[in-house]
Coordinates of C-alpha atoms (C1' of nucleotides) in Angstrom, one line a residue:
Chain J
X535 CA 27.0 18.8 15.5
X536 CA 23.6 18.2 13.9
X537 CA 21.1 20.5 12.2
X538 CA 17.5 19.8 12.6
X539 CA 14.5 21.5 10.9
X540 CA 11.5 21.3 13.2
X541 CA 9.2 22.3 10.3
X542 CA 10.2 19.5 8.1
X543 CA 7.7 16.7 7.4
X544 CA 10.4 14.3 8.4
X545 CA 10.2 13.5 12.1
X546 CA 12.9 15.1 14.2
X547 CA 14.1 11.8 15.5
X548 CA 14.4 10.5 11.9
X549 CA 16.5 13.6 11.1
X550 CA 18.8 12.7 13.9
X551 CA 19.0 9.1 12.9
X552 CA 19.7 10.1 9.3
X553 CA 22.4 12.6 10.1
X554 CA 24.2 10.4 12.5
X555 CA 24.2 7.5 9.9
X556 CA 25.4 10.0 7.4
X557 CA 28.3 11.1 9.6
X558 CA 29.2 7.5 9.9
X559 CA 28.8 6.8 6.3
X560 CA 31.2 9.6 5.3
X561 CA 33.7 8.6 8.0
X562 CA 33.2 11.6 10.3
X563 CA 32.3 9.2 13.0
X564 CA 34.6 6.2 13.3
X565 CA 33.6 2.9 15.0
X566 CA 33.9 3.0 18.8
X567 CA 33.7 6.8 18.8
X568 CA 31.6 8.0 21.7
X569 CA 28.6 10.0 20.7
X570 CA 27.5 13.1 22.7
X571 CA 25.3 12.1 25.6
X572 CA 21.6 12.0 24.9
X573 CA 21.0 14.8 27.4
X574 CA 23.8 16.9 26.0
X575 CA 22.5 16.6 22.5
X576 CA 18.9 17.3 23.5
X577 CA 20.0 20.4 25.3
X578 CA 22.3 21.5 22.4
X579 CA 19.5 21.1 19.9
X580 CA 16.8 22.4 22.2
X581 CA 15.0 19.1 22.0
X582 CA 13.4 16.9 24.6
X583 CA 15.4 14.0 26.1
X584 CA 12.9 11.6 24.9
X585 CA 13.1 12.7 21.3
X586 CA 16.8 12.2 21.1
X587 CA 16.4 9.0 23.1
X588 CA 14.1 7.6 20.5
X589 CA 16.6 8.2 17.7
X590 CA 19.4 6.6 19.6
X591 CA 17.2 3.7 20.6
X592 CA 16.4 3.0 17.0
X593 CA 20.0 3.4 16.0
X594 CA 20.9 0.8 18.6
X595 CA 18.3 -1.7 17.5
X596 CA 19.5 -1.2 14.0
X597 CA 23.0 -2.1 15.1
X598 CA 24.4 1.2 14.2
X599 CA 25.5 2.2 17.7
X600 CA 25.9 0.3 21.0
X601 CA 25.3 1.4 24.6
X602 CA 27.6 0.9 27.6
X603 CA 25.5 1.2 30.7
X604 CA 26.3 4.3 32.6
X605 CA 28.9 5.3 30.2
X606 CA 27.4 6.4 26.9
X607 CA 26.7 5.5 23.3
X608 CA 29.3 4.5 20.8
X609 CA 29.5 3.9 17.0
X610 CA 29.3 0.2 16.3
X611 CA 31.9 -1.8 14.5
X612 CA 30.1 -2.6 11.2
X613 CA 27.6 0.2 11.7
X614 CA 26.1 0.4 8.2
X615 CA 26.4 -3.1 6.9
X616 CA 23.0 -4.3 7.9
X617 CA 21.2 -5.3 4.8
X618 CA 17.9 -4.3 6.4
X619 CA 19.2 -0.9 6.8
X620 CA 20.2 -0.5 3.2
X621 CA 17.1 -2.0 1.9
X622 CA 15.0 0.4 4.0
X623 CA 16.9 3.3 2.6
X624 CA 16.7 2.0 -0.9
X625 CA 12.9 1.8 -0.4
X626 CA 12.8 5.4 0.6
X627 CA 14.8 6.3 -2.4
X628 CA 12.4 4.4 -4.7
X629 CA 9.5 6.3 -3.1
X630 CA 11.2 9.6 -3.8
X631 CA 12.0 8.6 -7.4
X632 CA 8.4 7.5 -7.9
X633 CA 7.3 10.9 -6.8
X634 CA 9.7 12.7 -9.0
X635 CA 8.6 10.6 -12.0
X636 CA 4.9 11.1 -11.2
X637 CA 5.5 14.9 -11.3
X638 CA 6.9 14.6 -14.8
X639 CA 10.7 14.8 -14.0
X640 CA 12.8 13.0 -16.4
X641 CA 15.3 10.3 -15.4
X642 CA 18.1 12.7 -16.3
X643 CA 16.8 15.3 -14.0
X644 CA 16.4 12.8 -11.2
X645 CA 20.0 11.7 -11.6
X646 CA 21.1 15.3 -11.5
X647 CA 19.4 15.6 -8.1
X648 CA 21.3 12.5 -7.0
X649 CA 24.6 14.2 -7.9
X650 CA 23.7 17.4 -6.2
X651 CA 22.9 15.6 -3.0
X652 CA 26.1 13.5 -3.1
X653 CA 28.2 16.5 -3.7
X654 CA 26.6 18.4 -0.9
X655 CA 28.2 19.0 2.4
X656 CA 28.7 15.8 4.4
X657 CA 26.7 17.2 7.2
X658 CA 23.8 18.3 4.8
X659 CA 20.4 18.1 6.3
X660 CA 18.5 15.0 5.7
X661 CA 15.1 16.5 5.5
X662 CA 14.2 20.0 4.6
X663 CA 10.9 19.0 2.9
X664 CA 8.5 21.8 3.3
X665 CA 5.1 21.1 2.1
X666 CA 4.6 23.3 -0.9
X667 CA 1.3 21.8 -1.6
Chain T
X817 CA -6.7 1.4 -12.9
X818 CA -4.6 2.1 -9.8
X819 CA -2.7 -0.2 -7.4
X820 CA -2.6 0.8 -3.9
X821 CA -0.6 -0.9 -1.1
X822 CA -2.4 -0.3 2.3
X823 CA 0.8 -1.5 4.2
X824 CA 3.0 1.1 2.7
X825 CA 4.2 4.0 4.9
X826 CA 3.2 6.3 2.1
X827 CA -0.3 7.5 2.8
X828 CA -3.0 6.0 0.6
X829 CA -4.2 9.4 -0.7
X830 CA -0.6 10.1 -1.6
X831 CA -0.4 6.9 -3.6
X832 CA -3.5 7.8 -5.4
X833 CA -2.2 11.3 -6.2
X834 CA 1.2 9.9 -7.4
X835 CA -0.3 7.3 -9.6
X836 CA -2.7 9.7 -11.2
X837 CA 0.0 12.2 -11.8
X838 CA 2.2 9.4 -13.2
X839 CA -0.5 8.3 -15.6
X840 CA -0.7 11.9 -16.8
X841 CA 3.1 12.2 -17.0
X842 CA 3.4 9.1 -19.2
X843 CA 0.5 10.3 -21.5
X844 CA -1.9 7.6 -20.5
X845 CA -4.3 10.3 -19.3
X846 CA -4.6 13.2 -21.8
X847 CA -5.8 16.6 -20.9
X848 CA -9.6 16.9 -20.6
X849 CA -9.9 13.1 -20.1
X850 CA -12.6 12.4 -17.6
X851 CA -11.4 10.6 -14.5
X852 CA -13.5 7.9 -12.8
X853 CA -15.8 9.3 -10.2
X854 CA -14.6 9.4 -6.6
X855 CA -17.3 6.9 -5.5
X856 CA -16.5 4.5 -8.3
X857 CA -12.7 4.6 -7.6
X858 CA -13.3 4.2 -3.8
X859 CA -15.5 1.3 -4.4
X860 CA -13.1 -0.3 -7.0
X861 CA -10.2 0.1 -4.6
X862 CA -12.1 -0.8 -1.5
X863 CA -11.1 2.5 0.0
X864 CA -13.0 5.1 2.1
X865 CA -14.7 7.8 0.1
X866 CA -13.0 10.4 2.1
X867 CA -9.5 9.0 1.3
X868 CA -10.1 9.3 -2.5
X869 CA -11.9 12.7 -2.0
X870 CA -8.8 14.0 -0.3
X871 CA -6.5 12.8 -3.1
X872 CA -8.7 14.4 -5.8
X873 CA -9.0 17.6 -3.7
X874 CA -5.3 18.0 -3.6
X875 CA -4.9 17.2 -7.2
X876 CA -7.4 19.9 -7.9
X877 CA -5.8 22.6 -5.8
X878 CA -2.5 21.7 -7.3
X879 CA -4.0 22.5 -10.7
X880 CA -3.6 18.9 -12.0
X881 CA -7.3 18.3 -12.5
X882 CA -10.4 20.3 -12.6
X883 CA -13.9 19.6 -11.4
X884 CA -17.1 20.4 -13.3
X885 CA -19.8 20.4 -10.7
X886 CA -22.2 17.5 -11.3
X887 CA -20.2 16.2 -14.2
X888 CA -17.0 14.9 -12.8
X889 CA -13.2 15.5 -12.7
X890 CA -11.0 16.0 -15.7
X891 CA -7.3 16.2 -16.4
X892 CA -6.2 19.8 -16.7
X893 CA -4.6 21.3 -19.6
X894 CA -0.9 21.8 -18.5
X895 CA -1.4 19.4 -15.6
X896 CA 2.2 19.0 -14.4
X897 CA 3.7 22.3 -15.2
X898 CA 3.3 23.9 -11.9
X899 CA 6.7 24.7 -10.4
X900 CA 5.4 24.1 -6.9
X901 CA 4.4 20.6 -7.9
X902 CA 7.8 19.8 -9.3
X903 CA 9.6 21.4 -6.5
X904 CA 7.6 19.3 -4.0
X905 CA 8.5 16.2 -5.8
X906 CA 12.1 17.2 -6.2
X907 CA 12.3 17.7 -2.4
X908 CA 10.9 14.2 -1.8
X909 CA 13.5 12.9 -4.2
X910 CA 16.2 14.8 -2.2
X911 CA 15.0 13.3 1.0
X912 CA 15.2 9.8 -0.5
X913 CA 18.6 10.4 -1.8
X914 CA 19.8 11.7 1.6
X915 CA 18.5 8.6 3.2
X916 CA 20.3 6.4 0.8
X917 CA 23.5 8.3 1.2
X918 CA 23.1 8.2 4.9
X919 CA 22.8 4.4 4.8
X920 CA 26.1 4.2 2.9
X921 CA 24.8 3.7 -0.6
X922 CA 27.0 5.1 -3.3
X923 CA 25.9 7.6 -5.9
X924 CA 26.2 4.9 -8.6
X925 CA 23.9 2.6 -6.6
X926 CA 21.4 5.5 -6.2
X927 CA 21.4 6.1 -10.0
X928 CA 20.8 2.5 -10.7
X929 CA 17.7 2.7 -8.5
X930 CA 16.6 5.7 -10.5
X931 CA 16.9 3.7 -13.7
X932 CA 15.1 0.8 -12.3
X933 CA 12.1 2.9 -11.3
X934 CA 11.9 4.7 -14.6
X935 CA 12.0 1.5 -16.5
X936 CA 9.3 0.0 -14.4
X937 CA 5.7 -0.2 -15.3
X938 CA 3.8 3.1 -15.6
X939 CA 1.4 1.8 -13.0
X940 CA 4.1 0.7 -10.6
X941 CA 3.2 1.2 -7.0
X942 CA 4.5 4.3 -5.3
X943 CA 5.6 2.7 -2.1
X944 CA 6.0 -0.9 -1.1
X945 CA 7.9 0.1 2.0
X946 CA 7.3 -2.5 4.6
X947 CA 7.3 -1.0 8.0
X948 CA 10.8 -1.7 9.3
X949 CA 11.0 1.2 11.7
Chain L
X1373 CA 39.8 -15.0 36.9
X1374 CA 36.5 -13.5 35.6
X1375 CA 35.4 -12.6 32.2
X1376 CA 33.1 -9.7 31.9
X1377 CA 31.3 -8.3 28.8
X1378 CA 30.7 -4.6 29.0
X1379 CA 28.3 -4.7 26.0
X1380 CA 26.0 -7.2 27.7
X1381 CA 22.6 -6.0 28.9
X1382 CA 23.3 -7.8 32.1
X1383 CA 24.8 -5.2 34.6
X1384 CA 28.5 -5.7 35.1
X1385 CA 28.1 -6.1 38.9
X1386 CA 25.6 -8.8 38.2
X1387 CA 28.1 -10.6 35.9
X1388 CA 30.7 -10.5 38.7
X1389 CA 28.2 -11.8 41.2
X1390 CA 27.1 -14.6 38.9
X1391 CA 30.6 -15.7 38.0
X1392 CA 31.8 -15.8 41.6
X1393 CA 28.8 -17.8 42.6
X1394 CA 29.4 -20.1 39.7
X1395 CA 33.0 -20.7 40.7
X1396 CA 31.7 -21.6 44.2
X1397 CA 29.0 -23.8 42.7
X1398 CA 31.4 -25.9 40.7
X1399 CA 33.8 -26.1 43.6
X1400 CA 36.5 -23.9 42.2
X1401 CA 36.2 -21.7 45.2
X1402 CA 36.1 -23.7 48.4
X1403 CA 34.6 -22.2 51.7
X1404 CA 37.0 -19.9 53.6
X1405 CA 39.1 -19.3 50.5
X1406 CA 40.2 -15.7 50.3
X1407 CA 38.8 -13.7 47.3
X1408 CA 41.0 -11.2 45.5
X1409 CA 40.7 -7.7 46.9
X1410 CA 38.1 -5.3 45.4
X1411 CA 40.9 -3.0 44.2
X1412 CA 42.9 -5.8 42.7
X1413 CA 39.9 -7.2 40.8
X1414 CA 38.7 -3.7 39.6
X1415 CA 42.2 -3.0 38.3
X1416 CA 42.5 -6.4 36.7
X1417 CA 39.2 -6.1 34.9
X1418 CA 39.6 -2.4 34.2
X1419 CA 36.5 -1.7 36.1
X1420 CA 35.4 1.0 38.5
X1421 CA 36.1 0.3 42.1
X1422 CA 32.4 1.0 43.0
X1423 CA 31.2 -1.5 40.4
X1424 CA 33.2 -4.4 42.1
X1425 CA 32.3 -3.1 45.5
X1426 CA 28.6 -3.3 44.7
X1427 CA 29.0 -6.9 43.6
X1428 CA 30.9 -7.9 46.7
X1429 CA 28.5 -6.0 48.9
X1430 CA 25.5 -7.9 47.5
X1431 CA 27.3 -11.2 47.8
X1432 CA 28.0 -10.5 51.4
X1433 CA 24.4 -9.5 52.2
X1434 CA 23.3 -12.7 50.4
X1435 CA 25.5 -14.6 52.7
X1436 CA 27.7 -16.0 50.0
X1437 CA 30.9 -14.3 51.2
X1438 CA 32.0 -12.7 54.5
X1439 CA 34.3 -9.8 55.1
X1440 CA 37.1 -9.7 57.7
X1441 CA 37.8 -6.0 58.2
X1442 CA 41.2 -5.2 57.1
X1443 CA 41.9 -8.8 56.0
X1444 CA 39.7 -9.3 52.9
X1445 CA 36.7 -11.3 51.7
X1446 CA 36.2 -15.0 52.0
X1447 CA 33.8 -17.7 50.7
X1448 CA 31.2 -18.4 53.3
X1449 CA 30.5 -21.8 54.7
X1450 CA 27.2 -22.8 53.1
X1451 CA 27.5 -20.1 50.5
X1452 CA 24.7 -21.1 48.1
X1453 CA 22.2 -22.6 50.4
X1454 CA 20.1 -19.5 50.9
X1455 CA 16.6 -20.2 49.7
X1456 CA 16.2 -16.5 48.8
X1457 CA 19.3 -16.8 46.5
X1458 CA 18.0 -19.9 44.8
X1459 CA 14.5 -18.5 44.4
X1460 CA 15.9 -15.3 42.8
X1461 CA 17.9 -17.4 40.3
X1462 CA 14.9 -19.6 39.7
X1463 CA 12.8 -16.5 39.0
X1464 CA 15.3 -15.3 36.4
X1465 CA 15.3 -18.7 34.9
X1466 CA 11.6 -18.6 34.6
X1467 CA 11.8 -15.1 32.9
X1468 CA 14.2 -16.5 30.4
X1469 CA 12.1 -19.6 29.7
X1470 CA 9.0 -17.3 29.3
X1471 CA 10.9 -15.2 26.8
X1472 CA 11.9 -18.3 24.8
X1473 CA 8.4 -19.7 24.8
X1474 CA 7.1 -16.3 23.8
X1475 CA 9.4 -16.3 20.8
X1476 CA 8.1 -19.7 19.7
X1477 CA 10.9 -22.0 20.9
X1478 CA 9.8 -25.4 21.9
X1479 CA 10.3 -27.0 25.3
X1480 CA 12.8 -29.3 23.7
X1481 CA 14.9 -26.5 22.3
X1482 CA 14.9 -24.8 25.6
X1483 CA 16.2 -27.9 27.3
X1484 CA 18.9 -28.2 24.7
X1485 CA 19.9 -24.6 25.7
X1486 CA 20.1 -25.7 29.4
X1487 CA 22.3 -28.6 28.5
X1488 CA 24.6 -26.4 26.4
X1489 CA 25.1 -23.9 29.2
X1490 CA 25.7 -26.6 31.8
X1491 CA 28.3 -28.2 29.6
X1492 CA 30.0 -24.9 29.0
X1493 CA 33.1 -23.8 30.7
X1494 CA 32.7 -23.0 34.4
X1495 CA 34.0 -19.5 33.7
X1496 CA 31.6 -19.0 30.8
X1497 CA 30.3 -15.5 30.5
X1498 CA 27.0 -14.8 32.2
X1499 CA 25.5 -12.6 29.4
X1500 CA 26.7 -12.0 25.9
X1501 CA 23.4 -10.5 25.0
X1502 CA 24.0 -8.0 22.3
X1503 CA 21.7 -5.1 22.6
X1504 CA 19.0 -5.8 20.1
X1505 CA 16.2 -3.9 21.7
Chain C
X1474 CA -6.3 -9.7 27.7
X1475 CA -2.9 -9.2 29.1
X1476 CA -1.7 -9.3 32.7
X1477 CA 1.1 -6.9 33.7
X1478 CA 3.0 -6.7 36.9
X1479 CA 4.1 -3.1 37.5
X1480 CA 6.5 -4.3 40.3
X1481 CA 8.4 -6.6 38.1
X1482 CA 12.0 -5.8 37.2
X1483 CA 11.0 -6.5 33.6
X1484 CA 9.8 -3.3 31.9
X1485 CA 6.2 -3.0 31.4
X1486 CA 6.5 -2.5 27.7
X1487 CA 8.7 -5.7 27.6
X1488 CA 5.9 -7.6 29.4
X1489 CA 3.4 -6.5 26.8
X1490 CA 5.7 -7.5 24.0
X1491 CA 6.4 -10.9 25.5
X1492 CA 2.7 -11.6 26.2
X1493 CA 1.6 -10.6 22.7
X1494 CA 4.3 -12.8 21.2
X1495 CA 3.3 -15.6 23.5
X1496 CA -0.3 -15.3 22.4
X1497 CA 0.9 -15.5 18.8
X1498 CA 3.2 -18.4 19.6
X1499 CA 0.4 -20.5 21.1
X1500 CA -1.9 -19.6 18.3
X1501 CA -4.3 -17.5 20.3
X1502 CA -3.6 -14.7 17.9
X1503 CA -3.7 -15.7 14.2
X1504 CA -2.0 -13.7 11.4
X1505 CA -4.0 -10.7 10.3
X1506 CA -6.0 -10.6 13.5
X1507 CA -6.5 -7.0 14.6
X1508 CA -5.0 -6.2 17.9
X1509 CA -6.8 -4.0 20.4
X1510 CA -6.1 -0.3 19.8
X1511 CA -3.2 1.2 21.6
X1512 CA -5.4 3.5 23.5
X1513 CA -7.9 0.8 24.4
X1514 CA -5.2 -1.4 25.7
X1515 CA -3.6 1.4 27.6
X1516 CA -6.9 2.3 29.2
X1517 CA -7.7 -1.3 30.0
X1518 CA -4.3 -1.9 31.7
X1519 CA -4.3 1.5 33.3
X1520 CA -1.1 2.3 31.5
X1521 CA 0.0 5.4 29.5
X1522 CA -0.6 5.5 25.8
X1523 CA 3.2 5.9 25.2
X1524 CA 4.1 2.7 27.2
X1525 CA 1.8 0.6 25.1
X1526 CA 2.9 2.5 21.9
X1527 CA 6.5 1.6 22.7
X1528 CA 5.7 -2.2 22.9
X1529 CA 3.7 -2.0 19.7
X1530 CA 6.5 0.0 18.0
X1531 CA 9.1 -2.6 18.8
X1532 CA 6.8 -5.4 17.8
X1533 CA 6.4 -3.7 14.5
X1534 CA 10.0 -3.2 13.9
X1535 CA 10.6 -6.8 14.8
X1536 CA 8.2 -7.7 12.1
X1537 CA 5.8 -9.3 14.5
X1538 CA 2.9 -7.0 13.8
X1539 CA 2.1 -4.5 11.1
X1540 CA 0.2 -1.2 11.1
X1541 CA -2.5 0.1 8.8
X1542 CA -2.5 3.8 9.0
X1543 CA -5.7 5.0 10.7
X1544 CA -7.1 1.5 11.0
X1545 CA -5.0 -0.3 13.6
X1546 CA -2.4 -3.0 14.3
X1547 CA -2.5 -6.5 13.0
X1548 CA -0.6 -9.7 13.5
X1549 CA 2.0 -10.3 10.8
X1550 CA 2.0 -13.2 8.4
X1551 CA 5.2 -14.9 9.6
X1552 CA 5.2 -13.2 12.9
X1553 CA 7.7 -15.3 14.8
X1554 CA 9.9 -16.5 12.1
X1555 CA 12.6 -13.8 12.4
X1556 CA 15.9 -15.5 13.4
X1557 CA 17.0 -12.3 15.2
X1558 CA 13.8 -12.6 17.4
X1559 CA 14.6 -16.2 18.3
X1560 CA 18.2 -15.6 18.9
X1561 CA 17.4 -12.7 21.2
X1562 CA 15.0 -15.0 23.2
X1563 CA 17.6 -17.8 23.3
X1564 CA 20.1 -15.3 24.6
X1565 CA 17.8 -14.3 27.5
X1566 CA 17.2 -18.0 28.1
X1567 CA 21.0 -18.5 28.3
X1568 CA 21.3 -15.6 30.8
X1569 CA 18.6 -17.2 33.0
X1570 CA 20.3 -20.6 32.9
X1571 CA 23.6 -19.1 33.7
X1572 CA 22.1 -17.5 36.7
X1573 CA 20.4 -20.7 37.9
X1574 CA 23.7 -22.6 37.5
X1575 CA 25.5 -19.9 39.4
X1576 CA 23.1 -20.3 42.2
X1577 CA 23.9 -24.0 42.4
X1578 CA 20.8 -25.4 40.7
X1579 CA 21.4 -28.6 38.9
X1580 CA 20.6 -29.1 35.2
X1581 CA 17.8 -31.4 36.2
X1582 CA 16.2 -28.7 38.4
X1583 CA 16.6 -26.2 35.5
X1584 CA 14.8 -28.5 33.1
X1585 CA 12.1 -29.0 35.6
X1586 CA 11.5 -25.2 35.6
X1587 CA 11.4 -25.3 31.8
X1588 CA 8.6 -27.9 32.0
X1589 CA 6.7 -26.0 34.6
X1590 CA 6.7 -22.9 32.4
X1591 CA 5.8 -24.7 29.3
X1592 CA 2.9 -26.4 31.0
X1593 CA 1.7 -23.2 32.5
X1594 CA -1.3 -21.2 31.2
X1595 CA -0.8 -19.9 27.7
X1596 CA -1.3 -16.4 29.0
X1597 CA 1.1 -16.9 31.9
X1598 CA 2.8 -13.8 32.9
X1599 CA 6.2 -13.2 31.3
X1600 CA 7.9 -11.5 34.3
X1601 CA 7.0 -11.8 37.9
X1602 CA 10.5 -11.4 39.0
X1603 CA 10.5 -9.8 42.4
X1604 CA 13.9 -8.9 43.7
X1605 CA 14.4 -11.2 46.7
X1606 CA 17.9 -9.9 47.1
Chain B
dG1178 C1' -11.9 6.6 15.4
dT1179 C1' -6.8 5.1 14.5
dG1180 C1' -1.7 5.6 15.0
dG1181 C1' 2.6 9.0 15.3
dT1182 C1' 5.2 12.6 17.3
dC1183 C1' 6.8 15.8 20.8
dT1184 C1' 7.2 18.1 25.3
dA1185 C1' 7.8 18.2 30.3
dG1186 C1' 9.1 16.3 34.2
dA1187 C1' 9.6 12.4 37.3
dC1188 C1' 12.1 8.3 39.1
dC1189 C1' 15.3 4.4 38.7
dA1190 C1' 19.7 1.7 37.9
dC1191 C1' 24.4 1.7 36.7
dC1192 C1' 29.3 3.4 36.5
Chain F
dG1478 C1' 27.6 11.6 35.3
dT1479 C1' 25.3 8.0 32.0
dG1480 C1' 21.1 5.6 29.8
dG1481 C1' 16.2 3.5 30.7
dT1482 C1' 11.4 3.8 31.9
dC1483 C1' 7.0 5.8 32.8
dT1484 C1' 3.4 9.3 33.2
dA1485 C1' 0.6 13.2 31.5
dG1486 C1' -1.0 15.8 28.2
dA1487 C1' -0.8 18.1 23.7
dC1488 C1' -1.1 18.3 18.6
dC1489 C1' -1.1 16.2 14.1
dA1490 C1' -2.2 13.1 10.0
dC1491 C1' -4.8 9.5 8.1
dA1492 C1' -9.2 6.6 7.1

DNA sequence: GTGGTCTAGACCACC
DNA sequence: GTGGTCTAGACCACA
């Protein structure tokens, strides 16, 4: 279901958060759909329960998913409408654009990257950043 | 000379690196220009010496600047032409675009952000992200 | 008869307990009145049998209701007079007031909330708390 | 600095959150005051690092505190002004009042409890709830 | 020194 | 079965 890169600079729980939000954004996960159980996902991805739990916990406090005690986690109704959520993502975008600009990339090159990402697979990985420093 | 935001989630030494590279990218710092000394910069920005030292160290190993022992640091000749440098920045851009897409922003909105950043001041801060984890 | 909110952070069996006690407190359920059967209630509320069973079990051991084997459950005589019961509720009240105070609400605001709840419908839900952890 | 009750039904990390918010609410912790380090607090309270970390993490995402990488955690500027924060606390208050009403307490008794709590010590414990069930 | 992440494994409550 | 909490201990990045 998800693809995580343990070597990425992006924390694993962030990768999970991002990819689930992305699946919701592209419509692959509809509101009230039940998500895989934390334990099942942890086992499938060879991760610890707590790592997945942290991702789900943050998704819940962001209002993206909701929990039914003893039953599981489900996609929320208006999962991605939180302005805080969008503003946070926009800020990360700005950070990325700043970095690109600092490295001498032109605005056109940056926009080409935007297109590439948006035309990528819906389940494309959120963070493959490998330090090349 | 530089503006750093201690509350940003972007590490301070990264902010320094980014802003110096940006000044080079826009031509404000020409090749062979001498940079302020680490101590001077640390004092001016109220930062720890080691923080600035780390930023300069990474700029040097990336080939962006060079050091003349006992004389100081200078902008390198073809400072931003390293492919590794550009690829690293491009990766960070991709991460940012992925996050934006995950949060439901459209490609058009993302490109608008690109334009906003590129039209901003050359010394614009690299990250004003308020912790909203 | 009862209204339960599966999304509340208050456990479902607690919601059942609270609402039955509330119906008793306001006189809607008189002593020796027969309660609906566990199976009927579970089916009506689309809940698991065990969930309702747990609520009734705790009400019985708290002395609020009594069971006649093979006949059903009935409201006890002095259903809500147990000091343990009242002390437990008072403690939950204190916890709630503490939380309100911690969040900066004034005593006047807290009392206004008290009035609002007591003027609400007798069958008002016990917890509509949306998970916002 | 804080008093936690490991036997309370209220999670330890919630007790930490509540008490820190309370200290802020009563003015004992002013904006930009540095909080004790996570490790120091954990050691002082004989708790695990992760337990305290979780409390601080949630306080940060609620905007109550902010973190300076490598330096520590500080009280935020407008720490308790978040409407979400207040609404969450109000909801917990409502839950408590509902429970009190369900147990047959009168509105006057409930208000007396409110007064008792607000007149308590500023550092009063947020949750001493011991199941008396 | 600080905070941040991850693993491993335990125990609890709820459905 | 589900999620929720806590402990213990490791490793990393940053200042």
